[in-house]
XYZ file of C-alpha atoms in Angstrom:
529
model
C -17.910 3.797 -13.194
C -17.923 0.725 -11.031
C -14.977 1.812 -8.597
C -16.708 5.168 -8.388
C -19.623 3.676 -7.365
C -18.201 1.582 -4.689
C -16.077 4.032 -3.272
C -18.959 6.554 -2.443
C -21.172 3.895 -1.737
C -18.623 2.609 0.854
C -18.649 5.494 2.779
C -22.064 4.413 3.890
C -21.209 1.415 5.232
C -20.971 0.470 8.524
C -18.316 -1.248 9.844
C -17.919 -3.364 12.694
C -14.415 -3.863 12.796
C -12.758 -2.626 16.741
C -9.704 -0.433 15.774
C -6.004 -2.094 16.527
C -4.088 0.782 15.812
C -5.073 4.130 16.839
C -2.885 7.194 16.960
C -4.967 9.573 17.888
C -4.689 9.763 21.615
C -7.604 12.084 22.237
C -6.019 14.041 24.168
C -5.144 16.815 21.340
C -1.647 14.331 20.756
C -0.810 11.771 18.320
C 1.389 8.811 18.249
C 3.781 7.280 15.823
C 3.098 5.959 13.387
C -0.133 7.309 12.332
C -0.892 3.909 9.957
C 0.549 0.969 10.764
C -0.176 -0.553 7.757
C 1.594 -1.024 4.588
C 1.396 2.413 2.451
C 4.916 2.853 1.033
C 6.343 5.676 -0.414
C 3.472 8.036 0.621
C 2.311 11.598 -1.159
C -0.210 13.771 0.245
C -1.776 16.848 -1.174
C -4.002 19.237 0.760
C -6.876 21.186 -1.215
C -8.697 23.102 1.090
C -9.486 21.085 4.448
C -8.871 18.180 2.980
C -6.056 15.714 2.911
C -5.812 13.582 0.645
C -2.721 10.503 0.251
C -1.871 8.133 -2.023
C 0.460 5.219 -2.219
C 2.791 2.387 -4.355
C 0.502 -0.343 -4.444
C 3.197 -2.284 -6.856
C 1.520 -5.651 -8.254
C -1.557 -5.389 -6.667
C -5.156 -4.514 -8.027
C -6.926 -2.406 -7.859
C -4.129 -0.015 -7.658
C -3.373 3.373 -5.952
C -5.009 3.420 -2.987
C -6.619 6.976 -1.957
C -7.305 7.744 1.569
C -8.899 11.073 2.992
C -8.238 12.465 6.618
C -9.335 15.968 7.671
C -5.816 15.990 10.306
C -3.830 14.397 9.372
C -4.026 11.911 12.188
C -7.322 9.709 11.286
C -7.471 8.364 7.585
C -9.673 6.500 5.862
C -9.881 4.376 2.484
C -12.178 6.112 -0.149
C -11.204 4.823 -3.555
C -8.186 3.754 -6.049
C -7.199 5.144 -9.012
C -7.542 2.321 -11.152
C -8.514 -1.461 -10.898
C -6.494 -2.692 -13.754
C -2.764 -2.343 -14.377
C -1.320 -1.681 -17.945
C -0.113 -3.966 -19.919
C -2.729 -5.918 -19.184
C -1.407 -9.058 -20.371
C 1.966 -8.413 -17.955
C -0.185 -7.718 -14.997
C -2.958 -10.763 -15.371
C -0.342 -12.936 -13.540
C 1.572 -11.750 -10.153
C 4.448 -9.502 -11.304
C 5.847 -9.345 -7.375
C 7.778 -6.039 -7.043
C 6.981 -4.254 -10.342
C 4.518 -2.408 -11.183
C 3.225 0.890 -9.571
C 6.363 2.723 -7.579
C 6.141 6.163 -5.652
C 3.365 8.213 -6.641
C 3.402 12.115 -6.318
C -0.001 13.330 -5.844
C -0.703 17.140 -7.289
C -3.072 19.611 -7.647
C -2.657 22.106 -10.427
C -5.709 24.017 -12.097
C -9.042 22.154 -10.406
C -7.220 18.988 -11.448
C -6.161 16.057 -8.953
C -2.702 14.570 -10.478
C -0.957 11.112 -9.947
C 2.310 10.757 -11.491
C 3.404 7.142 -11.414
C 6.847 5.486 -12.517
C 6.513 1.910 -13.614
C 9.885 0.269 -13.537
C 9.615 -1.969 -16.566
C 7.335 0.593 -18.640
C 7.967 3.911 -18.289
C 5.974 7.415 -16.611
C 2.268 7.222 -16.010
C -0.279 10.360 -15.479
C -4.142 10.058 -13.918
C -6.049 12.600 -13.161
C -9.517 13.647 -11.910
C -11.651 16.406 -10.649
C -12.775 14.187 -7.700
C -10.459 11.864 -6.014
C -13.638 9.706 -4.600
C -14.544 9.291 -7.609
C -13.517 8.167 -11.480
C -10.134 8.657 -12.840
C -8.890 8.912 -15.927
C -6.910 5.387 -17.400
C -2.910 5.561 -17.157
C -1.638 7.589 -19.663
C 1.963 6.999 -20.681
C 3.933 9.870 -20.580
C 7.121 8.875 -21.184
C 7.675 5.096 -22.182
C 11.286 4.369 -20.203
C 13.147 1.924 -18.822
C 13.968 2.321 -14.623
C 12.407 6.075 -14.983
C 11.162 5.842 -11.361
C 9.794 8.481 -8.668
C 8.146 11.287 -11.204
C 6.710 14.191 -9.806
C 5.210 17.128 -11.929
C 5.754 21.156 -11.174
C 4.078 24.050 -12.456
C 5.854 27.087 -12.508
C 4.350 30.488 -11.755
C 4.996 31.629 -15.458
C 2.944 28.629 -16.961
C 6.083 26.390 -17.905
C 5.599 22.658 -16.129
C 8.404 20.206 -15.229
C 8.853 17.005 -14.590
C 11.970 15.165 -11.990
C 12.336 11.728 -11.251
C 15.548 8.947 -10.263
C 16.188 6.406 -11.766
C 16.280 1.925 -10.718
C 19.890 0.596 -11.219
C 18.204 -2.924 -11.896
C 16.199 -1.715 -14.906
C 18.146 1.655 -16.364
C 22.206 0.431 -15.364
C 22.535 4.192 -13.884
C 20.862 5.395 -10.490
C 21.934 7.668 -7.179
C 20.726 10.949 -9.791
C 17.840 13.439 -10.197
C 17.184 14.579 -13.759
C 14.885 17.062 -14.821
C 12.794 17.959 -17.551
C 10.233 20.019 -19.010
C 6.809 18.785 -19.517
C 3.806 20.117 -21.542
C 1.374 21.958 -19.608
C -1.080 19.488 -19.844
C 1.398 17.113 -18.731
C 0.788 14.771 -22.005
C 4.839 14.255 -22.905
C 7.938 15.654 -21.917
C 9.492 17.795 -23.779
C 13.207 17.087 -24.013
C 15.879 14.427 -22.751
C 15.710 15.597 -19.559
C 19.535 17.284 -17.470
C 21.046 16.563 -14.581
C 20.488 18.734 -11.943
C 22.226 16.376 -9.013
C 24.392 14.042 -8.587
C 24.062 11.685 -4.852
C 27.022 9.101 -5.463
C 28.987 11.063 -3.339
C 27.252 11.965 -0.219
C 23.802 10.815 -0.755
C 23.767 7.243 -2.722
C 20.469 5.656 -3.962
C 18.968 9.308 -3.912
C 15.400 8.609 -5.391
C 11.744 9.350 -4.725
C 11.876 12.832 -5.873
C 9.188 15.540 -4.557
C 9.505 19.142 -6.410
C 8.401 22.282 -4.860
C 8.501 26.557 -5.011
C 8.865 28.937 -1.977
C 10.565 32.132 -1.621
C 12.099 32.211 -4.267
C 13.890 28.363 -4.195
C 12.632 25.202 -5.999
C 13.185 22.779 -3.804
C 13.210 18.954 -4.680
C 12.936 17.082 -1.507
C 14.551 13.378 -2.404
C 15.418 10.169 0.345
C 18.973 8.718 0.159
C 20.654 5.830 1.453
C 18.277 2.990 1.065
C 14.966 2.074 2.401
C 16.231 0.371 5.627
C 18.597 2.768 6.945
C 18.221 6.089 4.438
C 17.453 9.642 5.605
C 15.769 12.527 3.854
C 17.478 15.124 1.678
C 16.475 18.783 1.023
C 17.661 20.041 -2.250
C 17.591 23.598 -3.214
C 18.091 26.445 -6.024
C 17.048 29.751 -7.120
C 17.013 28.026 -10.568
C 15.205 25.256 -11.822
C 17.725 23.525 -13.613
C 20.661 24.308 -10.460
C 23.449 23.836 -9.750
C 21.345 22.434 -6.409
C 22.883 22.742 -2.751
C 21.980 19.795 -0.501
C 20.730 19.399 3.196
C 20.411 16.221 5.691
C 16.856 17.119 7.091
C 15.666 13.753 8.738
C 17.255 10.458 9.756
C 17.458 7.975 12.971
C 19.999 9.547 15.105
C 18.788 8.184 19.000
C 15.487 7.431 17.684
C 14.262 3.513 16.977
C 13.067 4.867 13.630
C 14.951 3.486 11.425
C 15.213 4.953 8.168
C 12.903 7.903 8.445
C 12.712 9.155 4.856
C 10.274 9.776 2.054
C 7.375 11.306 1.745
C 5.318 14.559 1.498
C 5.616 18.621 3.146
C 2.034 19.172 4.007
C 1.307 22.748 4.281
C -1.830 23.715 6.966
C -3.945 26.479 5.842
C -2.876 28.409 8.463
C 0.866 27.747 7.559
C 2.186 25.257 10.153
C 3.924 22.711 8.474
C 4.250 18.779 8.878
C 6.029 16.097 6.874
C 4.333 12.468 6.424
C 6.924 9.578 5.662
C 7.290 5.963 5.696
C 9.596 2.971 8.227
C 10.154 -0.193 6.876
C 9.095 -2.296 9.653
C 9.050 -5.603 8.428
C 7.118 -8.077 7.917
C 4.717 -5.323 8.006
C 6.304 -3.129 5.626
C 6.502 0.212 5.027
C 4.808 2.069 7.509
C 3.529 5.580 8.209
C 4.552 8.183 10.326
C 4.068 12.149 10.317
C 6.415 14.602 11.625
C 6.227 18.169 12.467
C 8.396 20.259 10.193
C 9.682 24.377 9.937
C 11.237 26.650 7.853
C 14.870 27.936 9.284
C 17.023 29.994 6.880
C 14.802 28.088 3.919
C 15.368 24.671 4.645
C 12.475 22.413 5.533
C 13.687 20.919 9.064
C 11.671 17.766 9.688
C 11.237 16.050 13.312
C 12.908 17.513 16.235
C 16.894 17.540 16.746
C 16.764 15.595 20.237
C 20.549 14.901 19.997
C 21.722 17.841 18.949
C 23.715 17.133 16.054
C 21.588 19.555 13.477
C 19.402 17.009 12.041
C 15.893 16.042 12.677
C 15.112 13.058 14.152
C 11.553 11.746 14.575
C 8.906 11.813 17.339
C 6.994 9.532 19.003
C 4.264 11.047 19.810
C 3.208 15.042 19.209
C 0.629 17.597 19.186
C -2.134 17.233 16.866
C -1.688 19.212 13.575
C -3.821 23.015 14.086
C -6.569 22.022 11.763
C -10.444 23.077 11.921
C -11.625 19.622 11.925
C -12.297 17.457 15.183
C -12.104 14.014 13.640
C -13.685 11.116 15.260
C -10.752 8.482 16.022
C -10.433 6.472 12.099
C -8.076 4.249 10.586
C -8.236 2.360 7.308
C -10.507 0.126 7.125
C -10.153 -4.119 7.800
C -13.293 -6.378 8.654
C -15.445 -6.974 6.339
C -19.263 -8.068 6.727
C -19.789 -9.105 3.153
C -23.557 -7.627 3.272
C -23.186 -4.853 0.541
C -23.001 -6.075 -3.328
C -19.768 -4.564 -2.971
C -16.133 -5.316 -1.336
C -14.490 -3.208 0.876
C -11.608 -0.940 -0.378
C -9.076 -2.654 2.031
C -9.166 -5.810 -0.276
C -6.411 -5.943 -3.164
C -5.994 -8.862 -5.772
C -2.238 -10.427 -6.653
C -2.982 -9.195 -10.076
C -5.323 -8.073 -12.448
C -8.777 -9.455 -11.517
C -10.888 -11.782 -13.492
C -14.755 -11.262 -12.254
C -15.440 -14.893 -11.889
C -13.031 -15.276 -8.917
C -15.422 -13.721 -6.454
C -18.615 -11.850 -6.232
C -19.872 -10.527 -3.645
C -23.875 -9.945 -2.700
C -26.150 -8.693 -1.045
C -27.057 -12.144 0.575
C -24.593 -11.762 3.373
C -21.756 -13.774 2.174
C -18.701 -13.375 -0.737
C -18.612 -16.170 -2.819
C -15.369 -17.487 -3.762
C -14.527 -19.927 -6.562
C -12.089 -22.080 -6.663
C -9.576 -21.130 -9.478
C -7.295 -23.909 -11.263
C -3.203 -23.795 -10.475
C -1.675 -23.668 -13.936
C 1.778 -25.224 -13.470
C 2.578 -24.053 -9.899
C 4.123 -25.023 -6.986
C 3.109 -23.550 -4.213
C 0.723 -19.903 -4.496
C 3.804 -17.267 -5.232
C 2.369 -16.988 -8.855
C -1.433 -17.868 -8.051
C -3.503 -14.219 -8.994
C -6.572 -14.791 -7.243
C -5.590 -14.130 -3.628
C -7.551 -11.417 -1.670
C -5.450 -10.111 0.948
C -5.246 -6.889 2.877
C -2.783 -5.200 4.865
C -1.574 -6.161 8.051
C -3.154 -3.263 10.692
C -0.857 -3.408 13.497
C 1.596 -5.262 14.580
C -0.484 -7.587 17.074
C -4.227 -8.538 15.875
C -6.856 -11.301 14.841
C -8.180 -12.112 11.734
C -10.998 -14.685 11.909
C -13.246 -15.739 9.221
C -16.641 -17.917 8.833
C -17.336 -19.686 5.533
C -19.297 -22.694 4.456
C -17.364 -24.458 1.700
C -19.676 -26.327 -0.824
C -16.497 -29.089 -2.121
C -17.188 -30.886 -5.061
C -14.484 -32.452 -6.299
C -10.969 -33.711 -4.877
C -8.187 -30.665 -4.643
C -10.596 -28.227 -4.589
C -8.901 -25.444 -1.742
C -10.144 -22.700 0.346
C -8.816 -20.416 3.208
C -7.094 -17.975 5.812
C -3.714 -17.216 4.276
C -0.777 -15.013 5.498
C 1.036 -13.923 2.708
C 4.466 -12.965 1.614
C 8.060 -14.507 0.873
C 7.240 -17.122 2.933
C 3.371 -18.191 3.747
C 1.098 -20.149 5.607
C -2.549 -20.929 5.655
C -5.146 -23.188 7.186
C -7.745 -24.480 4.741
C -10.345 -26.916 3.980
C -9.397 -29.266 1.344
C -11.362 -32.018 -0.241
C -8.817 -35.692 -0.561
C -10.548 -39.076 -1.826
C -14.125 -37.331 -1.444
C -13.536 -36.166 2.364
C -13.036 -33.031 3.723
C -9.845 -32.009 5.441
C -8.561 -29.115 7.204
C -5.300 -28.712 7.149
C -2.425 -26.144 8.035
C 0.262 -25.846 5.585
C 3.656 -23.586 4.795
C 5.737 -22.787 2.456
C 8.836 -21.566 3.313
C 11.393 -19.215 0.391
C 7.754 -19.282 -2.079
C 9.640 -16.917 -4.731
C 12.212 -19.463 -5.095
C 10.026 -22.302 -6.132
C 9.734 -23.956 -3.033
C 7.131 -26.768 -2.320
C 4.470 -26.363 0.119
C 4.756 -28.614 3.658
C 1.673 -29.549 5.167
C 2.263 -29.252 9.482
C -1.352 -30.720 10.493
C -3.971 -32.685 8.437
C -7.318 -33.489 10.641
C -10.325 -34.865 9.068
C -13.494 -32.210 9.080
C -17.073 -33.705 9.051
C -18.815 -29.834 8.163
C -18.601 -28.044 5.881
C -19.348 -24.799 7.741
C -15.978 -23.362 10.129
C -14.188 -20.477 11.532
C -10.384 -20.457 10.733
C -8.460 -17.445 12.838
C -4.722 -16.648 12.948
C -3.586 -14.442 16.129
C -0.730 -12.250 14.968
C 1.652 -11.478 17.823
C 4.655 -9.209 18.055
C 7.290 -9.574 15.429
C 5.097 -11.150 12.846
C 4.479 -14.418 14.872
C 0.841 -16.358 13.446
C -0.743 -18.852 15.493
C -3.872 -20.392 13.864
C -6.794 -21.859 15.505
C -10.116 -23.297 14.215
C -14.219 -23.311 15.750
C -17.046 -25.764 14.592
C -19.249 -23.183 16.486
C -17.471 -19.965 16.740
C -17.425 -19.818 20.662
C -14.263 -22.220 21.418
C -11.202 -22.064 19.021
C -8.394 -24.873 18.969
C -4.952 -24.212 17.847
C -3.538 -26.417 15.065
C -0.184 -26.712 13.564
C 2.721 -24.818 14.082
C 3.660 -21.574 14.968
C 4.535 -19.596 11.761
C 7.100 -16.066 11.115
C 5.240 -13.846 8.682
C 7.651 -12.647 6.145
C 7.125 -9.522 3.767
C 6.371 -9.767 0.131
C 8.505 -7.989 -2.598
C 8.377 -4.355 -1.826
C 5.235 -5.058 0.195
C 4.568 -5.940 3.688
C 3.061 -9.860 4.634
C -0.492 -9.669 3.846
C -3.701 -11.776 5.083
C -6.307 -12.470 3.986
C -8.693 -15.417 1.341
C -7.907 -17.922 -1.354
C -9.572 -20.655 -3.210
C -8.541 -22.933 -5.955
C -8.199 -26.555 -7.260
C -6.101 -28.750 -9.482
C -7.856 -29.020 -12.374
C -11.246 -27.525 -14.229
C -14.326 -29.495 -13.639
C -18.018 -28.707 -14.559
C -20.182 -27.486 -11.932
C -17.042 -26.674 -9.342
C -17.500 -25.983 -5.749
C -17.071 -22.540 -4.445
C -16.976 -21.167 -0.704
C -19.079 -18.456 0.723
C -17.607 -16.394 3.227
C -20.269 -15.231 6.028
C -17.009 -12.118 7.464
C -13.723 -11.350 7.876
C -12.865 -9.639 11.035
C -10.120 -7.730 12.258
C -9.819 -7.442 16.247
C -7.203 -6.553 18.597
């Protein structure tokens, strides 16, 4: 009940935080992309006038982001589906790259669906009545290896479905859709599942399956060709199981968009129809963009064919989806005041969280304790990091803490997060205090951490900041007083995670266990342009 409370609770709080990406022009247009943020593989279901979109999340917890927009255009954070991944015992230490992959997000019968393939495990289901609120726990529908990119159907005459792909590094076969049927009440699947198409000739690495009914044709609506350079296919029949004809609907052509695929047809209630997909745009990662979208001949056409060559391409910028809503300018949310009992939904742990690694209050600060290393090198396998998602591609995070050190090695910080990583924090060395930038450059290979810049610190109260310029470039700076800021160190090139975009964000930890450790309380976080 605890992430139900927070997430309606949290749409009471105020937040300070100036926006640094906002694609609503205010002018009735949009701009491209509408979240410049991390939220892969998106799915977005529309019940009523309300949208509603959901996410991978992969290792990180609480899992399955849900964000609410009335346009299309301005979204928000309002929950997650779950703050716990299963197995727990897999997911209590990073698992970089597995976990949740490409959600579909359903509404059948007064119920809100996510479908969820988990490379290493098999299908998941969750559902609710109330996506602000509780969910049901992950139930396994079909333990599998590489069963990736589910999504459920219901037909018209009661019978429900299931397609999904399939992840060459986990099932030896991929570049197929496969179909089955499903119980109603989408508890198992009810056969082996059949092949209704094959991509390894024209459309390789065809995956992140999206199943749909009009006029007559299901329609399964599938990416191809990668995640850097793919495009999105249109498959269609007039019967479930095929044979299926194919369609190129989407891809770069002139645009700068590079591999425009995968994602969700959004139907308006008044018809009009728009398509929401993600760019992998690193080291931010994968990141949104929406794209009006007709029916010609029954084919979805996505974008607008600027070269002429019969296939969409997308826009930069576009009129406003016809909805009856006129949304104040909103974008998922990033500074944080830490003045509720309660964090804010843009924070995500490496892994499963334990509750002594932070707790916030209502005292005006998040207290942070340091948590011991247990055979590690640098922080590629260390759980307790509390990042967020980088906002746009140039901003500020700055943060004010008071670290209480009580013992030597004891850590705590402004980290940027990913393959590679860098952070400035106050450390305690021989009983003094030290603030120090360090990097670590190929983490997931084992690498050791280099310090750049090591200055003694006589308080124990500081603002760390890192500017984040275009490309992923982080310059850090630190304030005794929070009115003048010093750079330190070296410049450093964020670098995306596995499957995720670089992240930024708070750590703190230490060597070895001691009685009565020190902790950090951290006054805000704040995101600026």
């Amino acid at each position: 009940m605890r992430l139900a409370f927070a997430a309606l609770l949290y749409l009471f709080i105020t937040h300070l935080n100036a926006q640094v990406w906002d694609p609503d022009l205010g002018d009735g247009t949009y701009r491209n992309p509408i979240i410049h943020a991390d939220y892969s593989d998106p799915d977005v279901v529309r019940v009523g006038d309300d949208f509603y979109l959901t996410s991978s999340s992969f290792n990180c917890s609480p899992a399955l982001p849900i964000l609410h927009s009335k346009d299309l255009v301005n979204w928000e954070i309002i929950n997650y589906a779950f703050t716990h991944q299963l197995p727990a015992d897999f997911f209590d230490k990073p698992q970089h790259g597995n976990g949740v992959w490409a959600p579909a997000f359903r509404y059948h019968d007064g119920w809100f669906y996510i479908f969820y393939g988990d490379p290493d495990f098999g299908i998941y289901m969750i559902k609710t009545q109330n996506p602000a609120e509780e969910w049901t726990p992950p139930h396994l529908v079909q333990a599998a290896k590489g069963w990736i990119d589910p999504c459920p159907f219901w037909d018209e005459d009661g019978k429900a479905y299931l397609v999904h792909a399939f992840a060459g590094s986990r099932a030896g076969i991929k570049s197929i859709v496969v179909l089955h049927e499903m119980a109603p009440d989408a508890s198992k699947l009810l056969d082996d599942g059949v092949l209704v198409f094959d991509g390894h000739k024209a459309h390789t690495t065809i995956e992140g399956t999206k199943m749909h009914k009009r006029n007559g044709y299901y329609y399964i609506l599938a990416p191809a060709g990668g995640v850097p350079t793919g495009w999105q296919t249109v498959l269609r029949s007039k019967n479930v199981w095929g044979p299926y004809e194919d369609k190129i609907v989407l891809h770069q052509g002139d645009s700068d968009v590079n591999g425009p695929h995968q994602g969700a047809w959004v139907e308006l209630a008044n018809g009009d129809d728009w398509f929401i997909h993600f760019q992998e745009k690193q080291p931010y990662g994968r990141i949104v963009h929406l794209q009006p979208a007709r029916w010609e001949n029954d084919w979805l056409l996505i974008g607008k064919d600027s070269n002429h060559d019969g296939i969409g391409e997308p826009v930069a910028s576009w009129k406003k989806p016809n909805t009856e809503a006129n949304s104040a300018s909103k974008a998922p949310q990033t500074s944080d005041e830490f003045n509720t009992p309660l964090l804010g939904l843009q924070w995500q742990w490496h892994a499963n969280p334990e509750p002594t690694w932070a707790f916030p209050s209502s005292m005006g600060f998040l207290r942070m304790n340091p948590v011991v290393q247990k055979e590690t090198t640098n922080l590629w396998e260390t759980p307790n990091l509390l990042l967020q998602k980088m906002p746009a591609e140039t901003f500020t995070a700055t943060t004010k803490f008071t670290f209480h050190h009580h013992f030597d090695s004891e850590k705590t910080g402004l980290i940027v997060m990913g393959r590679d990583y860098a952070y400035l924090a106050l450390v305690q060395q021989d009983s003094q205090l030290f603030l120090q930038q360090t990097e670590c450059i190929k983490a997931e290979n084992g690498q050791p951490e280099r310090i750049i810049k090591s200055i003694p610190i006589d308080q124990n109260e500081i603002f760390l900041q890192v500017k984040v310029t275009e490309g992923g470039k982080c310059l850090f700076n630190y304030s005794l007083n929070g009115k003048t800021f010093m750079p330190i160190g070296e410049a450093f090139m964020a670098r995306e995670g596995k499957w995720i975009g670089a992240k930024v964000g708070l750590f703190s930890i230490r060597d070895e266990h001691e009685n009565n450790g020190g902790y950090a309380d951290f006054d805000w976080f704040r995101i600026t342009p």
